[in-house]
Amino acid sequence: MKEIVVISGKGGTGKTSLTASFAYLGAGEIIVADCDVDAADMHVFLQPDFANEKDFYSGQVAVIDPGICTDCGKCARTCRFDAIRVINGRHTVNALDCEGCGYCSRICPVNAITDKDNHVGWWYCSAIKTGAKMLHAKMKVGAENSGKLVARVKKEAKRIAEKEKKKLVLVDGSPGIGCPVVSSLSGASYVILVTEPTVSGLHDLQRVSELVGKFRIRSGCIVNKADLNRHKRDEIHAYLKQNNIDHLADIPYDETFTRAMVSGKTMTEFTGSRVRKILESTWNKIVNK
Amino acid sequence: MKIAVASGKGGTGKTTLSTNLASFLAESRETVLADLDVEEPNSGLFIRAEAGGEEDKYKMIPEWDAGKCTLCGICREVCNFNAITQIMDEIMVFPQLCHSCYACSELCPRDALPMKKQKMGVLRYFKQGNLSFVESELDIGEEQAVPLIAQTIAYVDRHCPGDVIKIFDAPPGTSCPVIEATKDADLVILVTEPTPVGLHDLSLAVETMKALKRDFCVVINRDGLGNADVESYCVRENIPVIAKIPNQRSIAEFYSDGKLLYHEISAVKDALEKIIAYIDARPGAGKTEKGAE
């Protein structure tokens, strides 16, 4: 079983639109995993049924029992995250700032602080419109540990792929280079980098491909909106060649992307469109990597 | 006055808006722009300013002192992030997992885990006329953006005092880095696009701003692209839509070359003027107070 992860560094390059389109083409052979848990959007294109909802707990948050607390202030002085402040004369934890390190609960002289398991979100094993299974998640507002939720979604996707003897797990990752991205890369067999021919597209591609290089995973690149700026497109092509990254496709600037999204469809459902033809041949290349 | 530009979804135009707004404001008054998208900072690609200098930024990580350690095991026990492990008679620290809470270091009975600086990124500062520009870049392989964002805001607080407008270009998403970048803002401008994905991520960003009790408003970018659902949502939720930037290929082309837009495209200048009028009409904006005198 192979695991293909789609990332982009920069947001808004068309990563999710493309991944959803490939998921549609891959239909029966794949399991889809939406690992952009911060802003999960694959459901707009693939219409999963949000079945099998499961709670996800990760990390802890400090809770002060006001009946026991003597307001000595030791916890607030100890906390490196400035998460304990005095509100109306009482020491209070701001859950959004608390990192769950547990230091305050260990040093509280009267044991007024407990560490409560943090409910950070939910994950689902859904069926999408092609009948394929999709693993996805929803994070609670302001929750932490998105990297751990990514790891869980990926682990379940792999487990189901093995059980159902699917050839491929297709993962939509997050923008950036931080913990959710690192988490989505671990164990990947091939990485697809989606970029656009803009100054920021190239800049972010360089950073994210350097990160992929650290994992020693083979990667290929799709240049979306390729005709927007020929000069930048050529620079990207040169960068790919220099760094031994497969050049998978150039996709022209096309409002089919938006039309598809507005109607809740993937681009590959628009039979006969020029984008669909490009995507079909690109998908064939990817599957054979 | 701190104004954070955030979005939920990536690629909706946060950097476009931040850089154009800051440069336009700086034509007539002191302005600060800080790029807090430290994983992929892009504002600097659009701001032509003279480099003022740079400084390395560090986080604090415990370092094992074998000579003092008695292998009592307290450090492993107190670390909630599994960042400390013992292999044979050696203690190992995993810096990527460490949150710099100091528990292991301060609770060690032998002072065998003193905290040491470890580089996580670099901060650069620039000055051009009225514009002060600060950006930070996370080292590749570093996973935690939050400490660098916090240090960048602290740098702005220290070096750019006074009641000038400070624009923070925030990272995408809704989790910890976004919260760090927006939690102290006096106003958050949420940039979105009129598509189903734009709407979905906008609603997540709105919920986040409500939880943080921030004042926020919306700018619609690529107006005319998708459908009217974002606008109906804002009306229903009573969220002010303070400006719209039209969907034009020429805007994308100027952007692709790293050019600012408001000199070239009048619709962008109009949108910026509306945003500035909204900012100036708010309590706490320097200009309004003067006007009221």
PDB file of N, CA and C in Angstrom, chain B residues 189-269:
ATOM      1  N   ILE B 189      -9.191  41.709  10.945  1.00  0.00           N
ATOM      2  CA  ILE B 189      -9.821  41.743   9.622  1.00  0.00           C
ATOM      3  C   ILE B 189      -9.727  40.332   9.049  1.00  0.00           C
ATOM      4  N   LEU B 190     -10.890  39.718   8.797  1.00  0.00           N
ATOM      5  CA  LEU B 190     -10.901  38.372   8.223  1.00  0.00           C
ATOM      6  C   LEU B 190     -11.061  38.505   6.712  1.00  0.00           C
ATOM      7  N   VAL B 191     -10.074  38.026   5.978  1.00  0.00           N
ATOM      8  CA  VAL B 191     -10.133  38.097   4.514  1.00  0.00           C
ATOM      9  C   VAL B 191     -10.685  36.778   4.002  1.00  0.00           C
ATOM     10  N   THR B 192     -11.695  36.859   3.149  1.00  0.00           N
ATOM     11  CA  THR B 192     -12.280  35.617   2.640  1.00  0.00           C
ATOM     12  C   THR B 192     -12.547  35.761   1.157  1.00  0.00           C
ATOM     13  N   GLU B 193     -12.952  34.654   0.536  1.00  0.00           N
ATOM     14  CA  GLU B 193     -13.375  34.723  -0.854  1.00  0.00           C
ATOM     15  C   GLU B 193     -14.770  34.124  -0.954  1.00  0.00           C
ATOM     16  N   PRO B 194     -15.572  34.599  -1.914  1.00  0.00           N
ATOM     17  CA  PRO B 194     -16.989  34.214  -1.959  1.00  0.00           C
ATOM     18  C   PRO B 194     -17.217  32.843  -2.585  1.00  0.00           C
ATOM     19  N   THR B 195     -16.667  31.806  -1.953  1.00  0.00           N
ATOM     20  CA  THR B 195     -16.829  30.437  -2.440  1.00  0.00           C
ATOM     21  C   THR B 195     -17.242  29.568  -1.253  1.00  0.00           C
ATOM     22  N   PRO B 196     -17.725  28.350  -1.521  1.00  0.00           N
ATOM     23  CA  PRO B 196     -18.121  27.483  -0.394  1.00  0.00           C
ATOM     24  C   PRO B 196     -16.977  27.212   0.583  1.00  0.00           C
ATOM     25  N   VAL B 197     -15.767  27.020   0.061  1.00  0.00           N
ATOM     26  CA  VAL B 197     -14.630  26.767   0.951  1.00  0.00           C
ATOM     27  C   VAL B 197     -14.280  28.038   1.727  1.00  0.00           C
ATOM     28  N   GLY B 198     -14.337  29.183   1.031  1.00  0.00           N
ATOM     29  CA  GLY B 198     -14.109  30.458   1.710  1.00  0.00           C
ATOM     30  C   GLY B 198     -15.092  30.640   2.848  1.00  0.00           C
ATOM     31  N   LEU B 199     -16.355  30.340   2.593  1.00  0.00           N
ATOM     32  CA  LEU B 199     -17.395  30.492   3.610  1.00  0.00           C
ATOM     33  C   LEU B 199     -17.175  29.545   4.783  1.00  0.00           C
ATOM     34  N   HIS B 200     -16.868  28.293   4.478  1.00  0.00           N
ATOM     35  CA  HIS B 200     -16.680  27.318   5.551  1.00  0.00           C
ATOM     36  C   HIS B 200     -15.541  27.743   6.478  1.00  0.00           C
ATOM     37  N   ASP B 201     -14.424  28.150   5.883  1.00  0.00           N
ATOM     38  CA  ASP B 201     -13.274  28.529   6.701  1.00  0.00           C
ATOM     39  C   ASP B 201     -13.493  29.875   7.387  1.00  0.00           C
ATOM     40  N   LEU B 202     -14.268  30.758   6.756  1.00  0.00           N
ATOM     41  CA  LEU B 202     -14.612  32.023   7.404  1.00  0.00           C
ATOM     42  C   LEU B 202     -15.413  31.746   8.676  1.00  0.00           C
ATOM     43  N   SER B 203     -16.366  30.807   8.573  1.00  0.00           N
ATOM     44  CA  SER B 203     -17.197  30.538   9.749  1.00  0.00           C
ATOM     45  C   SER B 203     -16.352  29.962  10.890  1.00  0.00           C
ATOM     46  N   LEU B 204     -15.312  29.171  10.553  1.00  0.00           N
ATOM     47  CA  LEU B 204     -14.406  28.672  11.598  1.00  0.00           C
ATOM     48  C   LEU B 204     -13.621  29.832  12.226  1.00  0.00           C
ATOM     49  N   ALA B 205     -13.169  30.740  11.368  1.00  0.00           N
ATOM     50  CA  ALA B 205     -12.394  31.887  11.873  1.00  0.00           C
ATOM     51  C   ALA B 205     -13.281  32.779  12.748  1.00  0.00           C
ATOM     52  N   VAL B 206     -14.533  32.946  12.350  1.00  0.00           N
ATOM     53  CA  VAL B 206     -15.469  33.765  13.135  1.00  0.00           C
ATOM     54  C   VAL B 206     -15.668  33.143  14.518  1.00  0.00           C
ATOM     55  N   GLU B 207     -15.850  31.821  14.559  1.00  0.00           N
ATOM     56  CA  GLU B 207     -16.022  31.152  15.857  1.00  0.00           C
ATOM     57  C   GLU B 207     -14.774  31.345  16.729  1.00  0.00           C
ATOM     58  N   THR B 208     -13.604  31.269  16.093  1.00  0.00           N
ATOM     59  CA  THR B 208     -12.359  31.457  16.838  1.00  0.00           C
ATOM     60  C   THR B 208     -12.290  32.877  17.413  1.00  0.00           C
ATOM     61  N   MET B 209     -12.646  33.875  16.607  1.00  0.00           N
ATOM     62  CA  MET B 209     -12.580  35.263  17.078  1.00  0.00           C
ATOM     63  C   MET B 209     -13.603  35.515  18.185  1.00  0.00           C
ATOM     64  N   LYS B 210     -14.759  34.859  18.087  1.00  0.00           N
ATOM     65  CA  LYS B 210     -15.757  34.995  19.161  1.00  0.00           C
ATOM     66  C   LYS B 210     -15.203  34.405  20.460  1.00  0.00           C
ATOM     67  N   ALA B 211     -14.551  33.222  20.356  1.00  0.00           N
ATOM     68  CA  ALA B 211     -13.994  32.593  21.561  1.00  0.00           C
ATOM     69  C   ALA B 211     -12.907  33.479  22.172  1.00  0.00           C
ATOM     70  N   LEU B 212     -12.169  34.202  21.327  1.00  0.00           N
ATOM     71  CA  LEU B 212     -11.113  35.086  21.829  1.00  0.00           C
ATOM     72  C   LEU B 212     -11.665  36.455  22.239  1.00  0.00           C
ATOM     73  N   LYS B 213     -12.974  36.644  22.010  1.00  0.00           N
ATOM     74  CA  LYS B 213     -13.634  37.923  22.310  1.00  0.00           C
ATOM     75  C   LYS B 213     -12.957  39.090  21.590  1.00  0.00           C
ATOM     76  N   ARG B 214     -12.617  38.864  20.322  1.00  0.00           N
ATOM     77  CA  ARG B 214     -12.005  39.923  19.520  1.00  0.00           C
ATOM     78  C   ARG B 214     -13.086  40.644  18.719  1.00  0.00           C
ATOM     79  N   ASP B 215     -12.788  41.901  18.406  1.00  0.00           N
ATOM     80  CA  ASP B 215     -13.601  42.667  17.493  1.00  0.00           C
ATOM     81  C   ASP B 215     -13.181  42.288  16.086  1.00  0.00           C
ATOM     82  N   PHE B 216     -14.112  41.970  15.213  1.00  0.00           N
ATOM     83  CA  PHE B 216     -13.661  41.570  13.875  1.00  0.00           C
ATOM     84  C   PHE B 216     -14.610  42.055  12.787  1.00  0.00           C
ATOM     85  N   CYS B 217     -14.095  42.108  11.581  1.00  0.00           N
ATOM     86  CA  CYS B 217     -14.882  42.493  10.413  1.00  0.00           C
ATOM     87  C   CYS B 217     -14.361  41.684   9.231  1.00  0.00           C
ATOM     88  N   VAL B 218     -15.037  41.796   8.091  1.00  0.00           N
ATOM     89  CA  VAL B 218     -14.692  40.954   6.939  1.00  0.00           C
ATOM     90  C   VAL B 218     -14.348  41.813   5.727  1.00  0.00           C
ATOM     91  N   VAL B 219     -13.333  41.385   4.974  1.00  0.00           N
ATOM     92  CA  VAL B 219     -13.078  41.922   3.641  1.00  0.00           C
ATOM     93  C   VAL B 219     -13.254  40.765   2.655  1.00  0.00           C
ATOM     94  N   ILE B 220     -14.062  40.987   1.635  1.00  0.00           N
ATOM     95  CA  ILE B 220     -14.271  39.940   0.619  1.00  0.00           C
ATOM     96  C   ILE B 220     -13.315  40.198  -0.539  1.00  0.00           C
ATOM     97  N   ASN B 221     -12.443  39.232  -0.787  1.00  0.00           N
ATOM     98  CA  ASN B 221     -11.504  39.329  -1.907  1.00  0.00           C
ATOM     99  C   ASN B 221     -12.054  38.482  -3.060  1.00  0.00           C
ATOM    100  N   ARG B 222     -11.621  38.789  -4.279  1.00  0.00           N
ATOM    101  CA  ARG B 222     -12.094  38.089  -5.490  1.00  0.00           C
ATOM    102  C   ARG B 222     -13.613  38.164  -5.589  1.00  0.00           C
ATOM    103  N   ASP B 223     -14.143  39.334  -5.249  1.00  0.00           N
ATOM    104  CA  ASP B 223     -15.591  39.526  -5.286  1.00  0.00           C
ATOM    105  C   ASP B 223     -16.107  39.298  -6.714  1.00  0.00           C
ATOM    106  N   GLY B 224     -17.196  38.540  -6.816  1.00  0.00           N
ATOM    107  CA  GLY B 224     -17.761  38.245  -8.130  1.00  0.00           C
ATOM    108  C   GLY B 224     -17.377  36.854  -8.617  1.00  0.00           C
ATOM    109  N   LEU B 225     -16.490  36.191  -7.867  1.00  0.00           N
ATOM    110  CA  LEU B 225     -15.970  34.884  -8.306  1.00  0.00           C
ATOM    111  C   LEU B 225     -16.983  33.750  -8.144  1.00  0.00           C
ATOM    112  N   GLY B 226     -17.525  33.590  -6.968  1.00  0.00           N
ATOM    113  CA  GLY B 226     -18.342  32.393  -6.709  1.00  0.00           C
ATOM    114  C   GLY B 226     -19.809  32.702  -6.576  1.00  0.00           C
ATOM    115  N   ASN B 227     -20.305  32.793  -5.347  1.00  0.00           N
ATOM    116  CA  ASN B 227     -21.723  33.076  -5.123  1.00  0.00           C
ATOM    117  C   ASN B 227     -21.887  34.085  -3.980  1.00  0.00           C
ATOM    118  N   ALA B 228     -23.130  34.325  -3.596  1.00  0.00           N
ATOM    119  CA  ALA B 228     -23.407  35.392  -2.619  1.00  0.00           C
ATOM    120  C   ALA B 228     -23.520  34.864  -1.191  1.00  0.00           C
ATOM    121  N   ASP B 229     -23.169  33.590  -0.979  1.00  0.00           N
ATOM    122  CA  ASP B 229     -23.400  32.994   0.346  1.00  0.00           C
ATOM    123  C   ASP B 229     -22.572  33.645   1.462  1.00  0.00           C
ATOM    124  N   VAL B 230     -21.372  34.111   1.138  1.00  0.00           N
ATOM    125  CA  VAL B 230     -20.550  34.743   2.177  1.00  0.00           C
ATOM    126  C   VAL B 230     -21.229  36.025   2.659  1.00  0.00           C
ATOM    127  N   GLU B 231     -21.737  36.789   1.700  1.00  0.00           N
ATOM    128  CA  GLU B 231     -22.408  38.034   2.092  1.00  0.00           C
ATOM    129  C   GLU B 231     -23.660  37.771   2.908  1.00  0.00           C
ATOM    130  N   SER B 232     -24.469  36.799   2.496  1.00  0.00           N
ATOM    131  CA  SER B 232     -25.683  36.509   3.278  1.00  0.00           C
ATOM    132  C   SER B 232     -25.309  36.043   4.678  1.00  0.00           C
ATOM    133  N   TYR B 233     -24.236  35.257   4.758  1.00  0.00           N
ATOM    134  CA  TYR B 233     -23.775  34.792   6.075  1.00  0.00           C
ATOM    135  C   TYR B 233     -23.412  35.989   6.958  1.00  0.00           C
ATOM    136  N   CYS B 234     -22.671  36.948   6.395  1.00  0.00           N
ATOM    137  CA  CYS B 234     -22.245  38.116   7.182  1.00  0.00           C
ATOM    138  C   CYS B 234     -23.450  38.945   7.624  1.00  0.00           C
ATOM    139  N   VAL B 235     -24.436  39.091   6.751  1.00  0.00           N
ATOM    140  CA  VAL B 235     -25.650  39.828   7.115  1.00  0.00           C
ATOM    141  C   VAL B 235     -26.355  39.115   8.262  1.00  0.00           C
ATOM    142  N   ARG B 236     -26.507  37.800   8.102  1.00  0.00           N
ATOM    143  CA  ARG B 236     -27.205  36.997   9.103  1.00  0.00           C
ATOM    144  C   ARG B 236     -26.491  37.069  10.460  1.00  0.00           C
ATOM    145  N   GLU B 237     -25.170  37.030  10.423  1.00  0.00           N
ATOM    146  CA  GLU B 237     -24.390  37.013  11.665  1.00  0.00           C
ATOM    147  C   GLU B 237     -24.055  38.421  12.161  1.00  0.00           C
ATOM    148  N   ASN B 238     -24.524  39.423  11.402  1.00  0.00           N
ATOM    149  CA  ASN B 238     -24.288  40.800  11.822  1.00  0.00           C
ATOM    150  C   ASN B 238     -22.793  41.168  11.842  1.00  0.00           C
ATOM    151  N   ILE B 239     -22.068  40.682  10.847  1.00  0.00           N
ATOM    152  CA  ILE B 239     -20.632  40.957  10.756  1.00  0.00           C
ATOM    153  C   ILE B 239     -20.436  42.027   9.678  1.00  0.00           C
ATOM    154  N   PRO B 240     -19.776  43.134  10.009  1.00  0.00           N
ATOM    155  CA  PRO B 240     -19.583  44.164   8.990  1.00  0.00           C
ATOM    156  C   PRO B 240     -18.652  43.709   7.864  1.00  0.00           C
ATOM    157  N   VAL B 241     -19.113  43.866   6.615  1.00  0.00           N
ATOM    158  CA  VAL B 241     -18.240  43.651   5.450  1.00  0.00           C
ATOM    159  C   VAL B 241     -17.736  45.035   5.067  1.00  0.00           C
ATOM    160  N   ILE B 242     -16.456  45.316   5.359  1.00  0.00           N
ATOM    161  CA  ILE B 242     -16.009  46.705   5.260  1.00  0.00           C
ATOM    162  C   ILE B 242     -15.467  47.065   3.887  1.00  0.00           C
ATOM    163  N   ALA B 243     -15.129  46.080   3.076  1.00  0.00           N
ATOM    164  CA  ALA B 243     -14.652  46.386   1.722  1.00  0.00           C
ATOM    165  C   ALA B 243     -14.662  45.117   0.884  1.00  0.00           C
ATOM    166  N   LYS B 244     -14.660  45.338  -0.441  1.00  0.00           N
ATOM    167  CA  LYS B 244     -14.583  44.206  -1.374  1.00  0.00           C
ATOM    168  C   LYS B 244     -13.511  44.512  -2.415  1.00  0.00           C
ATOM    169  N   ILE B 245     -12.755  43.480  -2.749  1.00  0.00           N
ATOM    170  CA  ILE B 245     -11.744  43.627  -3.804  1.00  0.00           C
ATOM    171  C   ILE B 245     -12.203  42.745  -4.962  1.00  0.00           C
ATOM    172  N   PRO B 246     -12.321  43.311  -6.163  1.00  0.00           N
ATOM    173  CA  PRO B 246     -12.918  42.535  -7.259  1.00  0.00           C
ATOM    174  C   PRO B 246     -12.022  41.391  -7.737  1.00  0.00           C
ATOM    175  N   ASN B 247     -12.641  40.408  -8.381  1.00  0.00           N
ATOM    176  CA  ASN B 247     -11.908  39.300  -8.981  1.00  0.00           C
ATOM    177  C   ASN B 247     -11.411  39.734 -10.349  1.00  0.00           C
ATOM    178  N   GLN B 248     -10.121  40.018 -10.447  1.00  0.00           N
ATOM    179  CA  GLN B 248      -9.546  40.448 -11.727  1.00  0.00           C
ATOM    180  C   GLN B 248      -8.260  39.691 -11.950  1.00  0.00           C
ATOM    181  N   ARG B 249      -8.121  39.183 -13.174  1.00  0.00           N
ATOM    182  CA  ARG B 249      -6.883  38.466 -13.487  1.00  0.00           C
ATOM    183  C   ARG B 249      -5.665  39.379 -13.343  1.00  0.00           C
ATOM    184  N   SER B 250      -5.839  40.667 -13.665  1.00  0.00           N
ATOM    185  CA  SER B 250      -4.687  41.579 -13.590  1.00  0.00           C
ATOM    186  C   SER B 250      -4.153  41.677 -12.157  1.00  0.00           C
ATOM    187  N   ILE B 251      -5.038  41.568 -11.171  1.00  0.00           N
ATOM    188  CA  ILE B 251      -4.596  41.609  -9.770  1.00  0.00           C
ATOM    189  C   ILE B 251      -3.681  40.414  -9.496  1.00  0.00           C
ATOM    190  N   ALA B 252      -4.124  39.238  -9.945  1.00  0.00           N
ATOM    191  CA  ALA B 252      -3.317  38.026  -9.747  1.00  0.00           C
ATOM    192  C   ALA B 252      -1.983  38.159 -10.461  1.00  0.00           C
ATOM    193  N   GLU B 253      -1.975  38.824 -11.629  1.00  0.00           N
ATOM    194  CA  GLU B 253      -0.723  38.963 -12.381  1.00  0.00           C
ATOM    195  C   GLU B 253       0.255  39.907 -11.675  1.00  0.00           C
ATOM    196  N   PHE B 254      -0.246  41.042 -11.195  1.00  0.00           N
ATOM    197  CA  PHE B 254       0.628  41.951 -10.443  1.00  0.00           C
ATOM    198  C   PHE B 254       1.182  41.248  -9.211  1.00  0.00           C
ATOM    199  N   TYR B 255       0.286  40.535  -8.507  1.00  0.00           N
ATOM    200  CA  TYR B 255       0.698  39.809  -7.300  1.00  0.00           C
ATOM    201  C   TYR B 255       1.825  38.834  -7.634  1.00  0.00           C
ATOM    202  N   SER B 256       1.656  38.124  -8.755  1.00  0.00           N
ATOM    203  CA  SER B 256       2.610  37.050  -9.077  1.00  0.00           C
ATOM    204  C   SER B 256       4.029  37.597  -9.228  1.00  0.00           C
ATOM    205  N   ASP B 257       4.156  38.871  -9.595  1.00  0.00           N
ATOM    206  CA  ASP B 257       5.479  39.480  -9.739  1.00  0.00           C
ATOM    207  C   ASP B 257       5.952  40.175  -8.476  1.00  0.00           C
ATOM    208  N   GLY B 258       5.184  40.067  -7.400  1.00  0.00           N
ATOM    209  CA  GLY B 258       5.597  40.698  -6.149  1.00  0.00           C
ATOM    210  C   GLY B 258       5.349  42.200  -6.139  1.00  0.00           C
ATOM    211  N   LYS B 259       4.361  42.669  -6.914  1.00  0.00           N
ATOM    212  CA  LYS B 259       4.087  44.107  -6.981  1.00  0.00           C
ATOM    213  C   LYS B 259       2.922  44.491  -6.079  1.00  0.00           C
ATOM    214  N   LEU B 260       2.994  45.670  -5.521  1.00  0.00           N
ATOM    215  CA  LEU B 260       1.851  46.214  -4.788  1.00  0.00           C
ATOM    216  C   LEU B 260       0.801  46.675  -5.798  1.00  0.00           C
ATOM    217  N   LEU B 261      -0.448  46.710  -5.359  1.00  0.00           N
ATOM    218  CA  LEU B 261      -1.543  46.857  -6.322  1.00  0.00           C
ATOM    219  C   LEU B 261      -2.175  48.235  -6.376  1.00  0.00           C
ATOM    220  N   TYR B 262      -2.135  48.983  -5.267  1.00  0.00           N
ATOM    221  CA  TYR B 262      -3.033  50.138  -5.198  1.00  0.00           C
ATOM    222  C   TYR B 262      -2.645  51.276  -6.134  1.00  0.00           C
ATOM    223  N   HIS B 263      -1.366  51.315  -6.578  1.00  0.00           N
ATOM    224  CA  HIS B 263      -0.986  52.319  -7.563  1.00  0.00           C
ATOM    225  C   HIS B 263      -1.544  51.963  -8.935  1.00  0.00           C
ATOM    226  N   GLU B 264      -1.691  50.679  -9.168  1.00  0.00           N
ATOM    227  CA  GLU B 264      -2.051  50.199 -10.504  1.00  0.00           C
ATOM    228  C   GLU B 264      -3.555  50.034 -10.677  1.00  0.00           C
ATOM    229  N   ILE B 265      -4.238  49.620  -9.608  1.00  0.00           N
ATOM    230  CA  ILE B 265      -5.645  49.226  -9.764  1.00  0.00           C
ATOM    231  C   ILE B 265      -6.510  50.054  -8.822  1.00  0.00           C
ATOM    232  N   SER B 266      -7.362  50.883  -9.421  1.00  0.00           N
ATOM    233  CA  SER B 266      -8.109  51.845  -8.606  1.00  0.00           C
ATOM    234  C   SER B 266      -9.090  51.146  -7.657  1.00  0.00           C
ATOM    235  N   ALA B 267      -9.618  49.989  -8.058  1.00  0.00           N
ATOM    236  CA  ALA B 267     -10.572  49.280  -7.185  1.00  0.00           C
ATOM    237  C   ALA B 267      -9.897  48.860  -5.879  1.00  0.00           C
ATOM    238  N   VAL B 268      -8.591  48.565  -5.945  1.00  0.00           N
ATOM    239  CA  VAL B 268      -7.869  48.173  -4.736  1.00  0.00           C
ATOM    240  C   VAL B 268      -7.673  49.396  -3.834  1.00  0.00           C
ATOM    241  N   LYS B 269      -7.331  50.534  -4.470  1.00  0.00           N
ATOM    242  CA  LYS B 269      -7.166  51.770  -3.700  1.00  0.00           C
ATOM    243  C   LYS B 269      -8.495  52.147  -3.030  1.00  0.00           C
TER     244      LYS B 269
END
